[in-house]
Tab-separated table of C-alpha atoms in Angstrom:
chain	number	residue	atom	x	y	z
A	1	UNK	CA	-142.124	12.177	-46.390
A	2	UNK	CA	-142.733	11.604	-42.690
A	3	UNK	CA	-143.559	8.195	-41.249
A	4	UNK	CA	-146.386	8.426	-38.756
A	5	UNK	CA	-147.579	5.689	-36.444
A	6	UNK	CA	-150.664	5.588	-34.229
A	7	UNK	CA	-151.682	3.492	-31.272
A	8	UNK	CA	-154.057	1.788	-30.840
A	9	UNK	CA	-154.991	0.833	-34.378
A	10	UNK	CA	-158.516	0.065	-33.251
A	11	UNK	CA	-160.555	-0.192	-30.073
A	12	UNK	CA	-164.054	-0.952	-28.891
A	13	UNK	CA	-165.102	1.124	-25.905
A	14	UNK	CA	-168.073	1.503	-23.622
A	15	UNK	CA	-170.002	4.750	-23.569
A	16	UNK	CA	-168.953	7.159	-20.853
A	17	UNK	CA	-165.307	6.052	-20.913
A	18	UNK	CA	-162.320	7.854	-22.457
A	19	UNK	CA	-159.650	6.713	-24.904
A	20	UNK	CA	-156.263	8.273	-25.525
A	21	UNK	CA	-154.766	7.883	-28.986
A	22	UNK	CA	-151.028	8.263	-29.464
A	23	UNK	CA	-149.283	9.616	-32.548
A	24	UNK	CA	-145.546	9.296	-33.187
A	25	UNK	CA	-143.657	10.946	-36.066
A	26	UNK	CA	-140.233	9.734	-37.183
A	27	UNK	CA	-138.827	13.265	-37.415
A	28	UNK	CA	-139.291	16.565	-35.664
A	29	UNK	CA	-142.241	18.570	-36.977
A	30	UNK	CA	-143.654	21.892	-35.917
A	31	UNK	CA	-147.316	21.241	-36.611
A	32	UNK	CA	-149.388	18.146	-35.982
A	33	UNK	CA	-153.051	17.777	-36.796
A	34	UNK	CA	-155.879	15.563	-35.647
A	35	UNK	CA	-158.714	14.642	-37.999
A	36	UNK	CA	-161.905	12.656	-37.645
A	37	UNK	CA	-163.345	10.544	-40.435
A	38	UNK	CA	-166.852	9.327	-39.744
A	39	UNK	CA	-168.148	6.272	-41.633
A	40	UNK	CA	-168.579	7.026	-45.315
A	41	UNK	CA	-167.390	10.595	-44.886
A	42	UNK	CA	-164.438	12.795	-45.650
A	43	UNK	CA	-161.860	14.025	-43.158
A	44	UNK	CA	-162.756	16.816	-40.745
A	45	UNK	CA	-160.064	18.706	-38.862
A	46	UNK	CA	-160.448	18.544	-35.081
A	47	UNK	CA	-157.474	20.632	-34.003
A	48	UNK	CA	-153.941	21.761	-34.721
A	49	UNK	CA	-151.325	20.906	-32.098
A	50	UNK	CA	-148.119	22.918	-31.909
A	51	UNK	CA	-145.402	22.056	-29.425
A	52	UNK	CA	-145.274	24.429	-26.494
A	53	UNK	CA	-148.694	25.983	-26.964
A	54	UNK	CA	-152.351	25.128	-26.517
A	55	UNK	CA	-154.012	23.273	-29.351
A	56	UNK	CA	-156.210	25.266	-31.701
A	57	UNK	CA	-159.649	23.708	-32.110
A	58	UNK	CA	-161.945	23.951	-35.112
A	59	UNK	CA	-165.561	24.972	-34.867
A	60	UNK	CA	-167.608	22.212	-33.294
A	61	UNK	CA	-164.736	20.699	-31.328
A	62	UNK	CA	-163.844	21.639	-27.747
A	63	UNK	CA	-160.928	20.939	-25.469
A	64	UNK	CA	-163.056	19.302	-22.773
A	65	UNK	CA	-164.218	16.656	-25.224
A	66	UNK	CA	-160.958	16.245	-27.168
A	67	UNK	CA	-158.007	17.211	-24.980
A	68	UNK	CA	-154.708	17.150	-26.849
A	69	UNK	CA	-151.137	16.973	-25.627
A	70	UNK	CA	-148.010	17.896	-27.572
A	71	UNK	CA	-145.069	17.329	-25.222
A	72	UNK	CA	-142.339	17.374	-27.903
A	73	UNK	CA	-141.721	17.748	-31.619
A	74	UNK	CA	-142.356	14.087	-32.487
A	75	UNK	CA	-145.340	13.072	-30.360
A	76	UNK	CA	-148.956	14.005	-29.658
A	77	UNK	CA	-151.992	12.455	-28.020
A	78	UNK	CA	-155.696	12.961	-28.577
A	79	UNK	CA	-158.183	11.894	-25.907
A	80	UNK	CA	-161.807	11.231	-26.771
A	81	UNK	CA	-163.600	11.891	-23.491
A	82	UNK	CA	-166.923	10.667	-22.134
A	83	UNK	CA	-167.542	8.734	-25.304
A	84	UNK	CA	-170.909	8.125	-26.918
A	85	UNK	CA	-171.777	5.991	-29.975
A	86	UNK	CA	-171.648	9.192	-32.090
A	87	UNK	CA	-167.890	9.278	-31.454
A	88	UNK	CA	-167.467	6.047	-33.413
A	89	UNK	CA	-165.110	7.085	-36.152
A	90	UNK	CA	-161.604	6.855	-37.521
A	91	UNK	CA	-159.226	9.311	-35.876
A	92	UNK	CA	-156.213	10.319	-37.938
A	93	UNK	CA	-153.021	12.051	-36.970
A	94	UNK	CA	-151.200	14.130	-39.558
A	95	UNK	CA	-148.049	16.194	-39.781
A	96	UNK	CA	-145.919	17.735	-42.436
A	97	UNK	CA	-143.538	20.362	-43.662
A	98	UNK	CA	-144.897	23.433	-45.334
A	99	UNK	CA	-148.172	22.575	-46.994
A	100	UNK	CA	-147.532	18.872	-47.451
A	101	UNK	CA	-149.321	16.768	-44.880
A	102	UNK	CA	-148.764	13.070	-44.295
A	103	UNK	CA	-151.114	10.833	-42.402
A	104	UNK	CA	-150.901	8.025	-39.927
A	105	UNK	CA	-152.850	4.806	-40.476
A	106	UNK	CA	-155.706	5.942	-38.243
A	107	UNK	CA	-157.360	4.638	-35.093
A	108	UNK	CA	-160.689	2.949	-35.682
A	109	UNK	CA	-162.912	3.608	-32.651
A	110	UNK	CA	-166.216	1.884	-31.977
A	111	UNK	CA	-168.297	3.041	-29.016
A	112	UNK	CA	-171.008	0.723	-27.757
B	1	UNK	CA	-161.746	-4.794	-43.237
B	2	UNK	CA	-164.209	-1.978	-42.818
B	3	UNK	CA	-164.298	0.340	-45.807
B	4	UNK	CA	-164.271	4.087	-45.766
B	5	UNK	CA	-166.305	6.005	-48.275
B	6	UNK	CA	-169.297	3.657	-48.265
B	7	UNK	CA	-171.659	6.471	-49.231
B	8	UNK	CA	-169.376	8.324	-51.607
B	9	UNK	CA	-169.930	8.717	-55.354
B	10	UNK	CA	-168.352	5.882	-57.302
B	11	UNK	CA	-166.474	5.906	-60.567
B	12	UNK	CA	-166.146	2.526	-62.273
B	13	UNK	CA	-163.410	2.161	-64.874
B	14	UNK	CA	-162.168	-0.740	-66.973
B	15	UNK	CA	-158.617	-1.812	-66.290
B	16	UNK	CA	-156.292	-0.103	-68.756
B	17	UNK	CA	-158.603	2.851	-69.374
B	18	UNK	CA	-157.901	6.360	-68.140
B	19	UNK	CA	-159.714	7.678	-65.054
B	20	UNK	CA	-160.748	11.248	-64.380
B	21	UNK	CA	-161.786	12.206	-60.870
B	22	UNK	CA	-163.219	15.671	-60.339
B	23	UNK	CA	-163.345	17.969	-57.353
B	24	UNK	CA	-164.961	21.353	-56.796
B	25	UNK	CA	-163.186	23.351	-54.133
B	26	UNK	CA	-164.752	26.035	-52.012
B	27	UNK	CA	-162.254	28.779	-51.235
B	28	UNK	CA	-161.181	31.043	-54.079
B	29	UNK	CA	-158.241	32.162	-51.908
B	30	UNK	CA	-156.813	28.638	-51.662
B	31	UNK	CA	-153.361	28.455	-53.168
B	32	UNK	CA	-152.347	24.861	-52.652
B	33	UNK	CA	-154.134	21.656	-53.589
B	34	UNK	CA	-153.408	17.981	-52.960
B	35	UNK	CA	-154.875	14.697	-54.092
B	36	UNK	CA	-154.870	11.817	-51.646
B	37	UNK	CA	-155.599	8.133	-52.131
B	38	UNK	CA	-157.123	6.193	-49.260
B	39	UNK	CA	-157.271	2.420	-49.364
B	40	UNK	CA	-159.483	0.465	-47.023
B	41	UNK	CA	-158.129	0.401	-43.494
B	42	UNK	CA	-155.351	2.899	-44.199
B	43	UNK	CA	-154.705	6.584	-43.823
B	44	UNK	CA	-154.703	8.940	-46.827
B	45	UNK	CA	-151.630	8.659	-49.017
B	46	UNK	CA	-150.193	11.673	-50.861
B	47	UNK	CA	-150.453	11.361	-54.653
B	48	UNK	CA	-149.709	14.732	-56.208
B	49	UNK	CA	-149.985	18.419	-55.413
B	50	UNK	CA	-150.269	21.661	-57.333
B	51	UNK	CA	-149.939	25.330	-56.457
B	52	UNK	CA	-152.291	28.003	-57.700
B	53	UNK	CA	-149.683	29.525	-59.994
B	54	UNK	CA	-149.890	26.402	-62.155
B	55	UNK	CA	-152.747	24.848	-64.094
B	56	UNK	CA	-151.257	21.431	-64.751
B	57	UNK	CA	-148.781	19.111	-63.099
B	58	UNK	CA	-147.774	15.612	-64.052
B	59	UNK	CA	-146.466	12.729	-62.032
B	60	UNK	CA	-146.038	9.069	-62.709
B	61	UNK	CA	-149.277	8.005	-64.443
B	62	UNK	CA	-151.132	10.887	-62.787
B	63	UNK	CA	-151.919	14.418	-63.885
B	64	UNK	CA	-153.608	17.134	-61.864
B	65	UNK	CA	-155.435	19.968	-63.614
B	66	UNK	CA	-156.455	23.161	-61.867
B	67	UNK	CA	-159.074	25.574	-63.179
B	68	UNK	CA	-159.176	28.530	-60.820
B	69	UNK	CA	-161.868	30.322	-62.799
B	70	UNK	CA	-164.463	27.710	-61.881
B	71	UNK	CA	-162.697	26.403	-58.763
B	72	UNK	CA	-162.280	22.946	-60.198
B	73	UNK	CA	-159.582	20.356	-59.707
B	74	UNK	CA	-159.230	17.058	-61.505
B	75	UNK	CA	-157.020	14.000	-61.177
B	76	UNK	CA	-156.301	11.944	-64.254
B	77	UNK	CA	-154.932	8.432	-63.873
B	78	UNK	CA	-153.523	6.846	-67.000
B	79	UNK	CA	-153.864	3.113	-67.702
B	80	UNK	CA	-155.838	2.469	-64.543
B	81	UNK	CA	-154.819	-0.657	-62.654
B	82	UNK	CA	-156.653	-2.742	-60.025
B	83	UNK	CA	-154.281	-1.329	-57.405
B	84	UNK	CA	-155.722	2.114	-58.119
B	85	UNK	CA	-159.044	1.083	-56.566
B	86	UNK	CA	-159.494	3.342	-53.537
B	87	UNK	CA	-161.216	6.485	-52.344
B	88	UNK	CA	-159.667	9.681	-53.687
B	89	UNK	CA	-159.858	12.998	-51.860
B	90	UNK	CA	-158.885	16.462	-52.974
B	91	UNK	CA	-157.769	18.926	-50.321
B	92	UNK	CA	-157.069	22.656	-50.356
B	93	UNK	CA	-155.280	25.143	-48.181
B	94	UNK	CA	-154.316	28.799	-48.126
B	95	UNK	CA	-150.912	29.840	-46.870
B	96	UNK	CA	-149.998	27.584	-43.970
B	97	UNK	CA	-153.550	26.816	-42.904
B	98	UNK	CA	-154.437	23.140	-42.425
B	99	UNK	CA	-155.886	21.222	-45.321
B	100	UNK	CA	-159.639	21.202	-45.932
B	101	UNK	CA	-160.823	17.998	-47.563
B	102	UNK	CA	-163.402	17.502	-50.286
B	103	UNK	CA	-166.079	14.833	-50.155
B	104	UNK	CA	-164.162	12.079	-51.941
B	105	UNK	CA	-164.800	9.701	-54.830
B	106	UNK	CA	-164.539	5.930	-54.795
B	107	UNK	CA	-162.685	4.544	-57.819
B	108	UNK	CA	-163.548	0.967	-58.701
B	109	UNK	CA	-161.395	-0.721	-61.330
B	110	UNK	CA	-163.020	-3.528	-63.263
B	111	UNK	CA	-160.564	-6.213	-64.313
């Protein structure tokens, strides 16, 4: 299994600001994924980030709101831009080999 | 810490009993299924997986059953322990597509 770390683990932000979340994997992986988990809900895929190409966004998520970087095979960032209280959520990074996906501990974001 | 799954269905089980958590999946073309366990304040943790060419797979104290006819997946936990208390999610995928998660069930173990 892959070991995945995220920074920050939690943050409280003011509306209108942006937060960049970092995800580090302990081995090289082709695909990395970003999920959102709103309070009391399941996980929803935001986008798939492959190294060397633009991220692929799911319906309802756009690059202007959630820009993603994937500079190498072990690292990715997700930015939550122009935040509003509705963006309060847990943001999870995931990666894997084949079908198996492993998750980071999540970043707990509260927007005031 | 803050809990996930505050509004999810809850299954309460006596310690030592067996637990059965059910999941209905949506895509009949899905060929790979995973169960995850998520404890409060943590990311989902892989428990067990199964491919569509199987209908049963066993791990340590856990068994996953797949019924493709009715698109149903279940997770059985034998001799449930307090450490099993968590939210459990099923997830499905087809080919190399990313996982799609089910709604989740909170398992509460009564000591």
